[in-house]
Amino acid sequence: MVQVSKGGIYLQETEPPAVSDTVACQIIGTIQSPYLRLEECPSRHKDKPHLPCTIRLALDFAPGLVGLKAGGRAFVLYWFHLARRDMVQLPERAGVRDAPVGVFSLRTPPRPNPIAAADVDILAVRNTEIDVLGLDCLNGTPLLDIKNSRT
């Protein structure tokens, strides 16, 4: 439920979470992309250009888009929901790397918390949708957050 006050628009208050060793994130929307398989994503092919994607927010979060404009940039956080979560180091691989390397030094999807981030160009903003250029995720990827970009 949405609450409107002089101070802004807020979702209904809930109790703050207890401190623990886990974190829960709320999915605020989904990303509609032309990429249906990992091999199609531009991050996996350096010579492939990014194609436009549409970010679709849940209706309750639409007021959060106010202030974003076509021609601007945004920082998008999303969840690689199909990625493995048990990988912490990749082995050496002929022609790619001559020594093992940890996932924290890479942007690879498999990792303990498959959070992805991208600076994107905003192409259009309307109602609950934003058309962007610069995402490298599969169609249906869960959206975690959008922030104003500093670049």
Short mmCIF file of C-alpha atoms in Angstrom, two decimals:
data_model
loop_
_atom_site.label_atom_id
_atom_site.label_comp_id
_atom_site.label_asym_id
_atom_site.label_seq_id
_atom_site.Cartn_x
_atom_site.Cartn_y
_atom_site.Cartn_z
CA MET A 1 0.00 0.00 0.00
CA VAL A 2 1.25 3.49 -0.84
CA GLN A 3 1.07 6.41 1.59
CA VAL A 4 1.23 10.00 0.36
CA SER A 5 2.31 12.82 2.68
CA LYS A 6 3.82 16.29 2.35
CA GLY A 7 7.21 14.65 2.77
CA GLY A 8 6.80 12.31 -0.22
CA ILE A 9 5.30 9.02 -1.33
CA TYR A 10 6.14 5.97 0.78
CA LEU A 11 5.26 2.32 0.88
CA GLN A 12 3.51 1.20 4.06
CA GLU A 13 5.97 1.07 6.96
CA THR A 14 7.20 -2.25 8.23
CA GLU A 15 9.37 -3.19 11.17
CA PRO A 16 13.10 -2.79 10.49
CA PRO A 17 14.77 -6.14 9.88
CA ALA A 18 16.81 -7.76 12.62
CA VAL A 19 20.56 -7.88 12.10
CA SER A 20 21.57 -11.33 10.86
CA ASP A 21 23.85 -13.05 8.39
CA THR A 22 21.31 -12.79 5.57
CA VAL A 23 19.75 -9.91 3.69
CA ALA A 24 16.38 -9.85 1.96
CA CYS A 25 15.87 -7.66 -1.08
CA GLN A 26 12.55 -6.70 -2.57
CA ILE A 27 12.27 -7.14 -6.31
CA ILE A 28 10.89 -3.87 -7.66
CA GLY A 29 10.38 -4.94 -11.26
CA THR A 30 11.76 -6.95 -14.14
CA ILE A 31 14.01 -6.30 -17.09
CA GLN A 32 12.70 -7.12 -20.55
CA SER A 33 15.67 -7.76 -22.80
CA PRO A 34 16.16 -9.30 -26.24
CA TYR A 35 18.65 -11.81 -24.76
CA LEU A 36 17.16 -15.25 -24.20
CA ARG A 37 20.43 -17.20 -23.72
CA LEU A 38 23.69 -16.28 -21.96
CA GLU A 39 25.59 -16.58 -25.23
CA GLU A 40 23.54 -13.70 -26.65
CA CYS A 41 24.46 -11.22 -23.91
CA PRO A 42 26.92 -8.53 -25.02
CA SER A 43 29.11 -8.87 -21.92
CA ARG A 44 30.04 -12.34 -23.14
CA HIS A 45 31.00 -11.03 -26.60
CA LYS A 46 33.10 -7.88 -26.59
CA ASP A 47 32.36 -7.16 -30.25
CA LYS A 48 28.58 -7.30 -29.72
CA PRO A 49 26.75 -3.99 -29.24
CA HIS A 50 24.19 -3.61 -26.46
CA LEU A 51 20.56 -3.66 -27.59
CA PRO A 52 17.79 -1.58 -26.00
CA CYS A 53 16.05 -3.11 -22.96
CA THR A 54 12.93 -2.08 -21.07
CA ILE A 55 12.87 -1.90 -17.29
CA ARG A 56 9.34 -2.52 -15.98
CA LEU A 57 8.69 -1.41 -12.41
CA ALA A 58 5.92 -2.70 -10.16
CA LEU A 59 3.17 -0.07 -10.02
CA ASP A 60 3.90 0.93 -6.40
CA PHE A 61 7.40 2.03 -7.39
CA ALA A 62 6.42 4.15 -10.43
CA PRO A 63 6.59 7.44 -8.46
CA GLY A 64 10.29 6.71 -7.94
CA LEU A 65 10.93 7.36 -11.65
CA VAL A 66 10.14 11.06 -11.35
CA GLY A 67 13.29 13.01 -12.20
CA LEU A 68 14.75 10.43 -14.59
CA LYS A 69 14.81 11.74 -18.14
CA ALA A 70 15.61 10.52 -21.64
CA GLY A 71 19.19 11.46 -22.46
CA GLY A 72 20.29 10.95 -18.86
CA ARG A 73 22.06 8.02 -17.24
CA ALA A 74 21.10 5.64 -14.45
CA PHE A 75 22.87 3.01 -12.35
CA VAL A 76 20.84 -0.21 -12.39
CA LEU A 77 21.18 -3.04 -9.85
CA TYR A 78 19.72 -6.39 -10.83
CA TRP A 79 19.87 -10.04 -9.79
CA PHE A 80 21.44 -12.75 -11.97
CA HIS A 81 18.72 -15.18 -10.84
CA LEU A 82 19.96 -18.10 -12.97
CA ALA A 83 23.62 -17.82 -11.95
CA ARG A 84 25.41 -20.37 -9.78
CA ARG A 85 26.07 -19.14 -6.24
CA ASP A 86 28.75 -21.64 -5.21
CA MET A 87 31.68 -20.30 -7.24
CA VAL A 88 34.43 -18.23 -5.60
CA GLN A 89 37.37 -18.89 -7.92
CA LEU A 90 37.77 -19.80 -11.59
CA PRO A 91 40.58 -22.13 -12.66
CA GLU A 92 43.22 -21.31 -15.23
CA ARG A 93 41.98 -21.69 -18.80
CA ALA A 94 44.12 -21.98 -21.91
CA GLY A 95 43.98 -18.83 -24.00
CA VAL A 96 41.95 -16.96 -21.38
CA ARG A 97 43.91 -16.86 -18.11
CA ASP A 98 47.15 -18.50 -17.04
CA ALA A 99 46.32 -18.66 -13.31
CA PRO A 100 43.24 -19.07 -11.11
CA VAL A 101 41.29 -15.87 -10.42
CA GLY A 102 38.68 -15.02 -7.78
CA VAL A 103 35.15 -13.95 -8.68
CA PHE A 104 35.54 -10.68 -6.76
CA SER A 105 38.09 -9.54 -9.34
CA LEU A 106 35.67 -10.28 -12.20
CA ARG A 107 32.21 -9.27 -13.36
CA THR A 108 31.18 -12.89 -13.91
CA PRO A 109 27.56 -13.82 -12.99
CA PRO A 110 28.45 -16.91 -10.88
CA ARG A 111 29.29 -15.61 -7.38
CA PRO A 112 28.02 -15.90 -3.80
CA ASN A 113 25.55 -13.03 -4.31
CA PRO A 114 24.82 -12.63 -8.03
CA ILE A 115 24.15 -8.91 -7.89
CA ALA A 116 24.79 -7.16 -11.19
CA ALA A 117 25.28 -3.45 -11.79
CA ALA A 118 25.35 -1.36 -14.95
CA ASP A 119 25.52 2.30 -15.90
CA VAL A 120 22.94 2.73 -18.64
CA ASP A 121 21.81 5.41 -21.05
CA ILE A 122 18.15 6.34 -20.58
CA LEU A 123 16.33 6.31 -23.92
CA ALA A 124 12.76 6.96 -22.69
CA VAL A 125 10.77 7.14 -19.43
CA ARG A 126 7.03 6.52 -19.30
CA ASN A 127 4.63 5.49 -16.52
CA THR A 128 6.21 2.33 -15.06
CA GLU A 129 8.82 1.75 -17.78
CA ILE A 130 12.28 2.96 -18.75
CA ASP A 131 13.94 2.10 -22.04
CA VAL A 132 17.71 1.86 -21.56
CA LEU A 133 20.88 0.91 -23.38
CA GLY A 134 23.73 -0.87 -21.62
CA LEU A 135 22.28 -3.91 -19.83
CA ASP A 136 23.71 -7.42 -20.26
CA CYS A 137 21.01 -9.60 -18.72
CA LEU A 138 18.51 -12.21 -19.79
CA ASN A 139 14.87 -11.45 -20.43
CA GLY A 140 12.90 -11.54 -17.15
CA THR A 141 15.85 -10.65 -14.89
CA PRO A 142 14.68 -9.30 -11.50
CA LEU A 143 15.31 -5.60 -10.85
CA LEU A 144 16.67 -4.60 -7.42
CA ASP A 145 17.18 -0.83 -7.68
CA ILE A 146 17.78 2.18 -9.91
CA LYS A 147 19.97 5.09 -8.88
CA ASN A 148 21.00 8.31 -10.54
CA SER A 149 24.32 7.74 -12.27
CA ARG A 150 27.34 9.83 -11.36
CA THR A 151 29.01 9.29 -14.73
#
